[in-house]
N, CA and C of each residue as an Amber inpcrd file, in Angstrom:
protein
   453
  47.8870000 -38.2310000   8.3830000  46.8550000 -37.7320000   7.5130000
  46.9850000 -36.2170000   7.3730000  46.8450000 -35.6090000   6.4750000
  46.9620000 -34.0700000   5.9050000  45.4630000 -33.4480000   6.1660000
  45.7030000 -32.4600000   6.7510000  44.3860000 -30.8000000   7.1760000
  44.7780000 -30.4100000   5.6820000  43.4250000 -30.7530000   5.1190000
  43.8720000 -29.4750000   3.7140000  43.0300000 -28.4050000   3.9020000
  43.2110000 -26.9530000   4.1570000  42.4740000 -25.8530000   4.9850000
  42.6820000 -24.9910000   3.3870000  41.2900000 -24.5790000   3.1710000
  41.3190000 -23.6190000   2.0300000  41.2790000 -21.8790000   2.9950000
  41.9720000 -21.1410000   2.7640000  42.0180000 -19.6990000   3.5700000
  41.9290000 -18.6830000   2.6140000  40.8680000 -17.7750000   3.0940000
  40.6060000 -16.4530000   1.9070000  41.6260000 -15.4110000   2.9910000
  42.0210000 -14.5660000   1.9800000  42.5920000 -13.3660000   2.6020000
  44.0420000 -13.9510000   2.4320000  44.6870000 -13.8690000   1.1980000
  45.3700000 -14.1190000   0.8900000  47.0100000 -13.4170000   1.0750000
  46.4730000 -11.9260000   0.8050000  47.5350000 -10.9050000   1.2130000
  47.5340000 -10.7690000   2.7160000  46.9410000 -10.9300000   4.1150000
  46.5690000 -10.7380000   4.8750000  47.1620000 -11.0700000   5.9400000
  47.4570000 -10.4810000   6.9290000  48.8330000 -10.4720000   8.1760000
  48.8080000 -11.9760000   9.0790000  46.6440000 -12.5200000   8.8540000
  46.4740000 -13.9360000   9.3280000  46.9080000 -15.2010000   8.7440000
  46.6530000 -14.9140000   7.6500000  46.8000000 -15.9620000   6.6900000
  48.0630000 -15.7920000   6.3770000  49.4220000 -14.5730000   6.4070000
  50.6500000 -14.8020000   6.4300000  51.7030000 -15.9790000   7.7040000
  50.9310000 -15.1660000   8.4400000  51.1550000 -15.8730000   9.8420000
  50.8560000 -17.6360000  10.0840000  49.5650000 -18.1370000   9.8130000
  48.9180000 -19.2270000   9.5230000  50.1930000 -20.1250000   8.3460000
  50.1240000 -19.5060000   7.3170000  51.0350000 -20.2480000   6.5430000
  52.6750000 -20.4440000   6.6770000  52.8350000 -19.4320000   7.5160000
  54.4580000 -19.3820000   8.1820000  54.3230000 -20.5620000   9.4750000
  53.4170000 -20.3090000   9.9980000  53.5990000 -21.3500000  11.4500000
  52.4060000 -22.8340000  11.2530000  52.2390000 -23.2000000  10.2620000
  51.2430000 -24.3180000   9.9890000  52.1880000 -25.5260000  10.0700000
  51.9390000 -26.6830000  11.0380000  52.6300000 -27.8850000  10.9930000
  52.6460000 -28.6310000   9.3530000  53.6290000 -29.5080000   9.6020000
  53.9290000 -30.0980000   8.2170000  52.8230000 -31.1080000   7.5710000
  52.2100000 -31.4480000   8.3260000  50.6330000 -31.9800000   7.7450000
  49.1450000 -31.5980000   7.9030000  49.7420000 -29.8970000   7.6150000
  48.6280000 -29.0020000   7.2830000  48.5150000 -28.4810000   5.6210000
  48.2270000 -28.4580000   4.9150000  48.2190000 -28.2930000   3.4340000
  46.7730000 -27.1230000   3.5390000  48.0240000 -25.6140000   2.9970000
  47.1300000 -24.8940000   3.0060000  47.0220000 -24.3650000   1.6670000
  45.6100000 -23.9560000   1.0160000  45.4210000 -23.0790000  -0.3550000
  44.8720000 -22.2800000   0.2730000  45.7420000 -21.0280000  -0.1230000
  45.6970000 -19.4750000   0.0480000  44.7430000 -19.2040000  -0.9040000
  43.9590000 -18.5320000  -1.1300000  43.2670000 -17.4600000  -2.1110000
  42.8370000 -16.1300000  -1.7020000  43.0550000 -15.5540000  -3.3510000
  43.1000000 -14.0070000  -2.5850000  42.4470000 -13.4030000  -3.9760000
  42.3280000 -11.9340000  -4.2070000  42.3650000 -11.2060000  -5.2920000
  43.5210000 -11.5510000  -6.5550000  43.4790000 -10.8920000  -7.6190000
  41.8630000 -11.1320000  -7.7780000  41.0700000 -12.3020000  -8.5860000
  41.7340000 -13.4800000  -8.1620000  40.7600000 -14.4140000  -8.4930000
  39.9090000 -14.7620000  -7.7470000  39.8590000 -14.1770000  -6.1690000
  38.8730000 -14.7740000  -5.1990000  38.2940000 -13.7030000  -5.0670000
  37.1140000 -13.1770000  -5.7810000  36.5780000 -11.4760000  -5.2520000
  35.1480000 -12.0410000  -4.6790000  35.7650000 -11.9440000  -2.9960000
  34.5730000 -12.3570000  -2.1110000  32.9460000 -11.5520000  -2.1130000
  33.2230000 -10.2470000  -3.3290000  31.6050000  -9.9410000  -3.4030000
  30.9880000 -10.8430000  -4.8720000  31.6410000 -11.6830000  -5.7160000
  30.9910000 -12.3640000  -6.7290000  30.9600000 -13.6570000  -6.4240000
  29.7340000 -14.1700000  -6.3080000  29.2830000 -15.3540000  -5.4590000
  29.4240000 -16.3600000  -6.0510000  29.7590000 -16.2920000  -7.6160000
  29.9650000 -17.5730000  -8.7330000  31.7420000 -17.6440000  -8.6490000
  32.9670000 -16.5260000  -7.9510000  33.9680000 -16.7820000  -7.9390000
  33.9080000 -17.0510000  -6.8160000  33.0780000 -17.2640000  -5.8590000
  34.0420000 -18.0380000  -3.9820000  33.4340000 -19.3340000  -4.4850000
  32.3630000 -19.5440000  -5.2970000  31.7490000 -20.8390000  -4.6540000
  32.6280000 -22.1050000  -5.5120000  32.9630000 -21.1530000  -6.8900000
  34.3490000 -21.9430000  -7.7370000  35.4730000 -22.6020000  -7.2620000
  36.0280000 -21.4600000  -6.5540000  37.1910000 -21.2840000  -6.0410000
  37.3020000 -22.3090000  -4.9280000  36.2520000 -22.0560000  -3.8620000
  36.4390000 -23.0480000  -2.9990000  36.1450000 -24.2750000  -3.3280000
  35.3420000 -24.8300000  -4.0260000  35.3980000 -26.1750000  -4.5750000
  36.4830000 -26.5650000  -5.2790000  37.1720000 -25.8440000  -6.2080000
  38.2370000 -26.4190000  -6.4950000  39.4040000 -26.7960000  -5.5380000
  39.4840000 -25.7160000  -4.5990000  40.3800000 -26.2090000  -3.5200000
  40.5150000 -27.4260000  -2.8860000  39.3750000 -28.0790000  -2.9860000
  39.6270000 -29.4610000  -2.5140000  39.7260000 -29.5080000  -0.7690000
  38.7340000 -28.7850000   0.0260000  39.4740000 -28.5070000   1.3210000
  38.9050000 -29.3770000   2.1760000  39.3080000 -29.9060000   3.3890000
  38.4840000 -30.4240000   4.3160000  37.9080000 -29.4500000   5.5640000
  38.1490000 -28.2300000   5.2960000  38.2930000 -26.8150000   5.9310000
  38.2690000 -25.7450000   5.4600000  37.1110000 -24.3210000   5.7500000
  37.5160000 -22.9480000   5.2320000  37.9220000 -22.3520000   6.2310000
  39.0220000 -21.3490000   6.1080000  39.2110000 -20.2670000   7.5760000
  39.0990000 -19.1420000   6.2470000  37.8520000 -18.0760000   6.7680000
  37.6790000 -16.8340000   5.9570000  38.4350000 -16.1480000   6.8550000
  39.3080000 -15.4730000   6.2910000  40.1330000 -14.4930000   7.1530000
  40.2440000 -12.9740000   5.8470000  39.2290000 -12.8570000   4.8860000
  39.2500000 -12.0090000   3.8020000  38.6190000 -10.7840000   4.8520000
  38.7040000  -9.7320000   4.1900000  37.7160000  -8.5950000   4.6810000
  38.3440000  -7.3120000   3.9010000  37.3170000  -6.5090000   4.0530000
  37.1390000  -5.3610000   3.9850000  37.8490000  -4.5850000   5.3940000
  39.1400000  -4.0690000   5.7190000  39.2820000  -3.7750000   6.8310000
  39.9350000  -2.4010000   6.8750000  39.6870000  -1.3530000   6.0550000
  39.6080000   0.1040000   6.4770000  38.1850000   0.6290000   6.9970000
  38.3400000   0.8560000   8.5030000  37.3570000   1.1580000   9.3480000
  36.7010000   2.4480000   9.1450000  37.8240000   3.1810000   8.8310000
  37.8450000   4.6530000   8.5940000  37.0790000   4.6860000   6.8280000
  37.3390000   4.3010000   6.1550000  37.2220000   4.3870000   5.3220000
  35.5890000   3.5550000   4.4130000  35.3470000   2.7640000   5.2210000
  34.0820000   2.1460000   5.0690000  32.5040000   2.9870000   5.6120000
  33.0240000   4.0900000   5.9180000  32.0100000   5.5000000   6.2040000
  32.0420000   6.0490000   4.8430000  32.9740000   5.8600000   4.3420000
  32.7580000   6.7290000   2.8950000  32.4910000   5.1680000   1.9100000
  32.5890000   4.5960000   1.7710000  32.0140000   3.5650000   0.9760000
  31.3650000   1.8960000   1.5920000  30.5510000   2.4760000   2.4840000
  30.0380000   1.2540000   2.9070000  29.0430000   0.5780000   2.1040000
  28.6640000   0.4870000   0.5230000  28.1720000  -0.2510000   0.3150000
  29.2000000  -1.5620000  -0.3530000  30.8340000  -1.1270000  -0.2930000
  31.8770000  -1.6820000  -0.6870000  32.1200000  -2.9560000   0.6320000
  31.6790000  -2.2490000   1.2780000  32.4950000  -2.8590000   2.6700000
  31.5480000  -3.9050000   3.1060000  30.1840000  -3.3950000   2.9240000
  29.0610000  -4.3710000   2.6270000  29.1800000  -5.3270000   1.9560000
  29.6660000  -5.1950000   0.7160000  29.5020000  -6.1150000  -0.4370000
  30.7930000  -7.2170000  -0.0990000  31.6120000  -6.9720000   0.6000000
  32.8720000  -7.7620000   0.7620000  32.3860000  -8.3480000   1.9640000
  32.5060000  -7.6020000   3.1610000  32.4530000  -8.2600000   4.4630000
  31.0430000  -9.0830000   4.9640000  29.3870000  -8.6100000   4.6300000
  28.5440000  -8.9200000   4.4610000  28.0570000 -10.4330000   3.4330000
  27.9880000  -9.8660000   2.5910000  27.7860000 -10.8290000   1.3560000
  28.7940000 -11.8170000   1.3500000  30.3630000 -10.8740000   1.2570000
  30.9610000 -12.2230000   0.7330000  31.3480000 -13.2180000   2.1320000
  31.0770000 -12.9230000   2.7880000  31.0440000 -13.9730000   4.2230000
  29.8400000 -14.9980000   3.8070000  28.4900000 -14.5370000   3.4020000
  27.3540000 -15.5740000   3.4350000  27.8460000 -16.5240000   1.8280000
  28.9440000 -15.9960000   1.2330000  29.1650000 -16.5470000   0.0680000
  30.2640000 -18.1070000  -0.3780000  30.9720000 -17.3160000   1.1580000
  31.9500000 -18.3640000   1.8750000  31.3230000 -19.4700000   2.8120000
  30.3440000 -18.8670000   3.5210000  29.5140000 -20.0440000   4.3660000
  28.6660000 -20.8130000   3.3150000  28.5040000 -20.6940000   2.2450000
  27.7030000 -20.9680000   1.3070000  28.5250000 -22.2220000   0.5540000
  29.7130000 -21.8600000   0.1810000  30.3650000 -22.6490000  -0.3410000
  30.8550000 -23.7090000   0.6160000  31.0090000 -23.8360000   1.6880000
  31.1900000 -24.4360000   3.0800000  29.6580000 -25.2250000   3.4050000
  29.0700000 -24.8000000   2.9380000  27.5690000 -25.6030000   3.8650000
  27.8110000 -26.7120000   2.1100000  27.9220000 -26.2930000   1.0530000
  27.8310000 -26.9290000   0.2290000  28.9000000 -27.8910000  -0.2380000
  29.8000000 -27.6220000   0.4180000  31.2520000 -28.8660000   0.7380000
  30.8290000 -29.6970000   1.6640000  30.4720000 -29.4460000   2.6640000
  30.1960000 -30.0810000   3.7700000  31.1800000 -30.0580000   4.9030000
  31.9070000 -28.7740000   4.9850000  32.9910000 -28.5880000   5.5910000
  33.2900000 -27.5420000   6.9020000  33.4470000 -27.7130000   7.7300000
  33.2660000 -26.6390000   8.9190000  34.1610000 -25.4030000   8.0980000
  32.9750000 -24.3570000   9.2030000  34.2000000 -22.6430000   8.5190000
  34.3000000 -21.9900000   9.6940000  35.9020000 -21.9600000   9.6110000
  36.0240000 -20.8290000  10.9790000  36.0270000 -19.3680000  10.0870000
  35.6390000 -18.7310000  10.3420000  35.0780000 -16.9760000  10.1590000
  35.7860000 -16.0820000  10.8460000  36.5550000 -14.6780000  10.7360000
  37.0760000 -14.1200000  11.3830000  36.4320000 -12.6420000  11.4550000
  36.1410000 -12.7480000  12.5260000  34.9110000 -11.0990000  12.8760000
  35.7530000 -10.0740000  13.8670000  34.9570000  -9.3580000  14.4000000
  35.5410000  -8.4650000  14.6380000  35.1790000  -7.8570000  15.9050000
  35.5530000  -7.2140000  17.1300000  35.1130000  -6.6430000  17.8730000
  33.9950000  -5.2900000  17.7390000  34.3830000  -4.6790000  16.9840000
  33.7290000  -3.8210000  15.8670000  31.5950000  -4.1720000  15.7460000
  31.4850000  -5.6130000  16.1720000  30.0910000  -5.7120000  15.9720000
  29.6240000  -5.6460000  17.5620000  30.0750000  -4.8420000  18.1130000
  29.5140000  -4.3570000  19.4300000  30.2990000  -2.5860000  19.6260000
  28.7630000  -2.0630000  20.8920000  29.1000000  -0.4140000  20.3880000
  30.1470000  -0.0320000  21.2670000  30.9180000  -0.9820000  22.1090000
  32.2260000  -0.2910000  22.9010000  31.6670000  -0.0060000  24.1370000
  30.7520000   0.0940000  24.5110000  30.0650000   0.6460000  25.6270000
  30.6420000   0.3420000  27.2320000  31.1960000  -1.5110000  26.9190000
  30.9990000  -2.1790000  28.2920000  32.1870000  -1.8230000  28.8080000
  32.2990000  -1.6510000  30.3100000  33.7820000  -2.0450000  30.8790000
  34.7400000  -2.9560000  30.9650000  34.0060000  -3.9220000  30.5410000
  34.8880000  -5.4640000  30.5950000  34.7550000  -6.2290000  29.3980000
  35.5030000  -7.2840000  28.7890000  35.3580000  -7.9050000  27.9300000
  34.0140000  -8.0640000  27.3920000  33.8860000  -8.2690000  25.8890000
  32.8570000  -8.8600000  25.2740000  32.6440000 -10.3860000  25.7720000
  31.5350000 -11.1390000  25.9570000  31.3410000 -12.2190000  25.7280000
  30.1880000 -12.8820000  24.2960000  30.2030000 -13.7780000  23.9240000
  29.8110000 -14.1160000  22.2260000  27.6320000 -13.6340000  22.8150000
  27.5760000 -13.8730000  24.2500000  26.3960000 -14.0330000  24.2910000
  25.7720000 -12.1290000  24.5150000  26.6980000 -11.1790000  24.3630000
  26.5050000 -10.2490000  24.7200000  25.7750000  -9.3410000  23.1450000
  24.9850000  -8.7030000  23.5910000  24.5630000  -7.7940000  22.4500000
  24.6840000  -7.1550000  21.5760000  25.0670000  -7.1860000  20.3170000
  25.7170000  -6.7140000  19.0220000  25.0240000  -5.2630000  19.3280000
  25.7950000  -4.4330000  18.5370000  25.3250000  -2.8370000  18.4840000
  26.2760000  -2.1750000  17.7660000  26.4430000  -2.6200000  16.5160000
  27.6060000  -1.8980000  16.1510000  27.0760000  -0.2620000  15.5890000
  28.6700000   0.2310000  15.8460000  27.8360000   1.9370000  15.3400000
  28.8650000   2.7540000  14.2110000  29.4020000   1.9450000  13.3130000
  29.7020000   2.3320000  12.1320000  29.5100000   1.3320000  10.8520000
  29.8900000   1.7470000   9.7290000  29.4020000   0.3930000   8.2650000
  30.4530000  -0.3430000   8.5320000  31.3990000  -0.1880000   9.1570000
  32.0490000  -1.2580000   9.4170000  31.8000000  -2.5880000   9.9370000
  31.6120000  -2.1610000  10.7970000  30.7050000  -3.0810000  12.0260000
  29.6550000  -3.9200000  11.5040000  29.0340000  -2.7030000  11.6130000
  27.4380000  -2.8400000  10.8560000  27.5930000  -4.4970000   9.8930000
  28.4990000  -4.2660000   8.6360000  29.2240000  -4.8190000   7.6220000
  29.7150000  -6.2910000   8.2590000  30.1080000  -6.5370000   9.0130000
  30.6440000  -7.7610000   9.6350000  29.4550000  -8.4320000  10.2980000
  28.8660000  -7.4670000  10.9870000  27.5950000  -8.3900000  11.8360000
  27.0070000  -9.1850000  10.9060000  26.6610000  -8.4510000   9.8330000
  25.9090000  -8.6630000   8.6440000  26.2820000  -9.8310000   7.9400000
  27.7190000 -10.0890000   8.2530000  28.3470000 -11.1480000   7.5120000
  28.6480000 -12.5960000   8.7410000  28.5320000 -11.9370000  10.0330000
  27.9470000 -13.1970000  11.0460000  26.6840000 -13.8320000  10.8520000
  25.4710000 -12.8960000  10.6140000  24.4130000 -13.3150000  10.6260000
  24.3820000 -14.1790000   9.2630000  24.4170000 -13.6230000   8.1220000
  24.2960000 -14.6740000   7.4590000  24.7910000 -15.4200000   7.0900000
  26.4890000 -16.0280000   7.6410000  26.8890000 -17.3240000   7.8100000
  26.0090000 -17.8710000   8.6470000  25.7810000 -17.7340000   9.8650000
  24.6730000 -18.7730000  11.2700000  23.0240000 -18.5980000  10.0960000
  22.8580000 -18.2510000   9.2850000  21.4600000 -18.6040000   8.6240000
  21.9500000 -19.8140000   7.4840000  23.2670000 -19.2960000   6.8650000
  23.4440000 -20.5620000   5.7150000  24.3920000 -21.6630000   6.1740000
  24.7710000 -21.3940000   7.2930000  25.9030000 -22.9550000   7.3640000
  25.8230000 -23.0490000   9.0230000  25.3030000 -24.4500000   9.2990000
  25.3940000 -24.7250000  11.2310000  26.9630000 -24.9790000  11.8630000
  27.3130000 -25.4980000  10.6590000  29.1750000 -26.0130000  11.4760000
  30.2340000 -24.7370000  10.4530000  29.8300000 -23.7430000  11.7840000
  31.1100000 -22.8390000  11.8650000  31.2830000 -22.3000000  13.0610000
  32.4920000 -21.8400000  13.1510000  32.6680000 -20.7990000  14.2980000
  33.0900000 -19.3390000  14.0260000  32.9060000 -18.9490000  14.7260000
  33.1740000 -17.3010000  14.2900000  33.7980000 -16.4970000  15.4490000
  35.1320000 -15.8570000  15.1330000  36.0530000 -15.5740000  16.3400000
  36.4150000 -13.6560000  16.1030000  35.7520000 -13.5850000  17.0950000
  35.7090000 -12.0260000  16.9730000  37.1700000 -11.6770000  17.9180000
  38.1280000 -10.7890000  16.6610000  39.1050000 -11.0020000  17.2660000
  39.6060000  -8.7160000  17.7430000  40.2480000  -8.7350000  17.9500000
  40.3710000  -7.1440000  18.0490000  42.0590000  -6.8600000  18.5060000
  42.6540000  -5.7460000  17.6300000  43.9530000  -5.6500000  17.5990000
  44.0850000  -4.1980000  18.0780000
């Protein structure tokens, strides 16, 4: 039987990787810019329905850190929004979404690893921007996971 996995972040080092090392009865649709512009909520919710998926992995983002201080209502509008836009289209498939977040939604503070149950505090729009886009996937869709990853 075939995983048909719809994946945003099309240009993206995960979703390169994912589609280079995916077993032979994984069937993946890539989408990316700019037909997938994760801040217009009538192009993810299209897009992913047409895909036909039994699966979303959002791996899209907004990911100049540096640069989302000077335009964080951009970084907002991508990483924020278009995350609740992707869980949206996912709660309305009926399809689990794995989500890809970021270490970034905690303030760095601790000595030791993050754990998922530990206290968000992020302290740039970056951050800020992703939490934003955790929280409102866990308000619009119950079957996802969300993997805060850090490079």
């Amino acid at each position: 039987m075939t995983l048909r996995l719809a994946v945003t972040g099309l240009k993206g080092q995960v979703v390169s990787a994912l589609i280079e090392r995916a077993p032979k009865d994984v069937e993946i649709t890539a989408l990316g810019r700019p037909q997938l512009d994760l801040g217009l909520r009538h192009a993810v919710l299209a897009n992913l329905r047409h895909a036909g998926c039994d699966a979303i992995i959002n791996a899209a983002a907004y990911t100049a850190v540096d640069k989302a201080e000077s335009e964080p209502d951009v970084a907002m509008r991508i990483n924020g929004e278009g995350a609740g836009h992707v869980a949206e289209a996912a709660a309305g498939l009926k399809v689990p979404l794995l989500h890809l977040s970021t270490d970034y939604v905690f303030d760095g503070a601790l000595d030791r690893p993050y754990r998922e149950d530990d206290a968000t505090g992020p302290t740039g729009a970056y951050g800020r921007s992703k939490l934003a886009g955790e929280q409102r996937i866990a308000a619009v869709h119950g079957d996802h996971v969300i993997l805060r990853t850090a490079w």
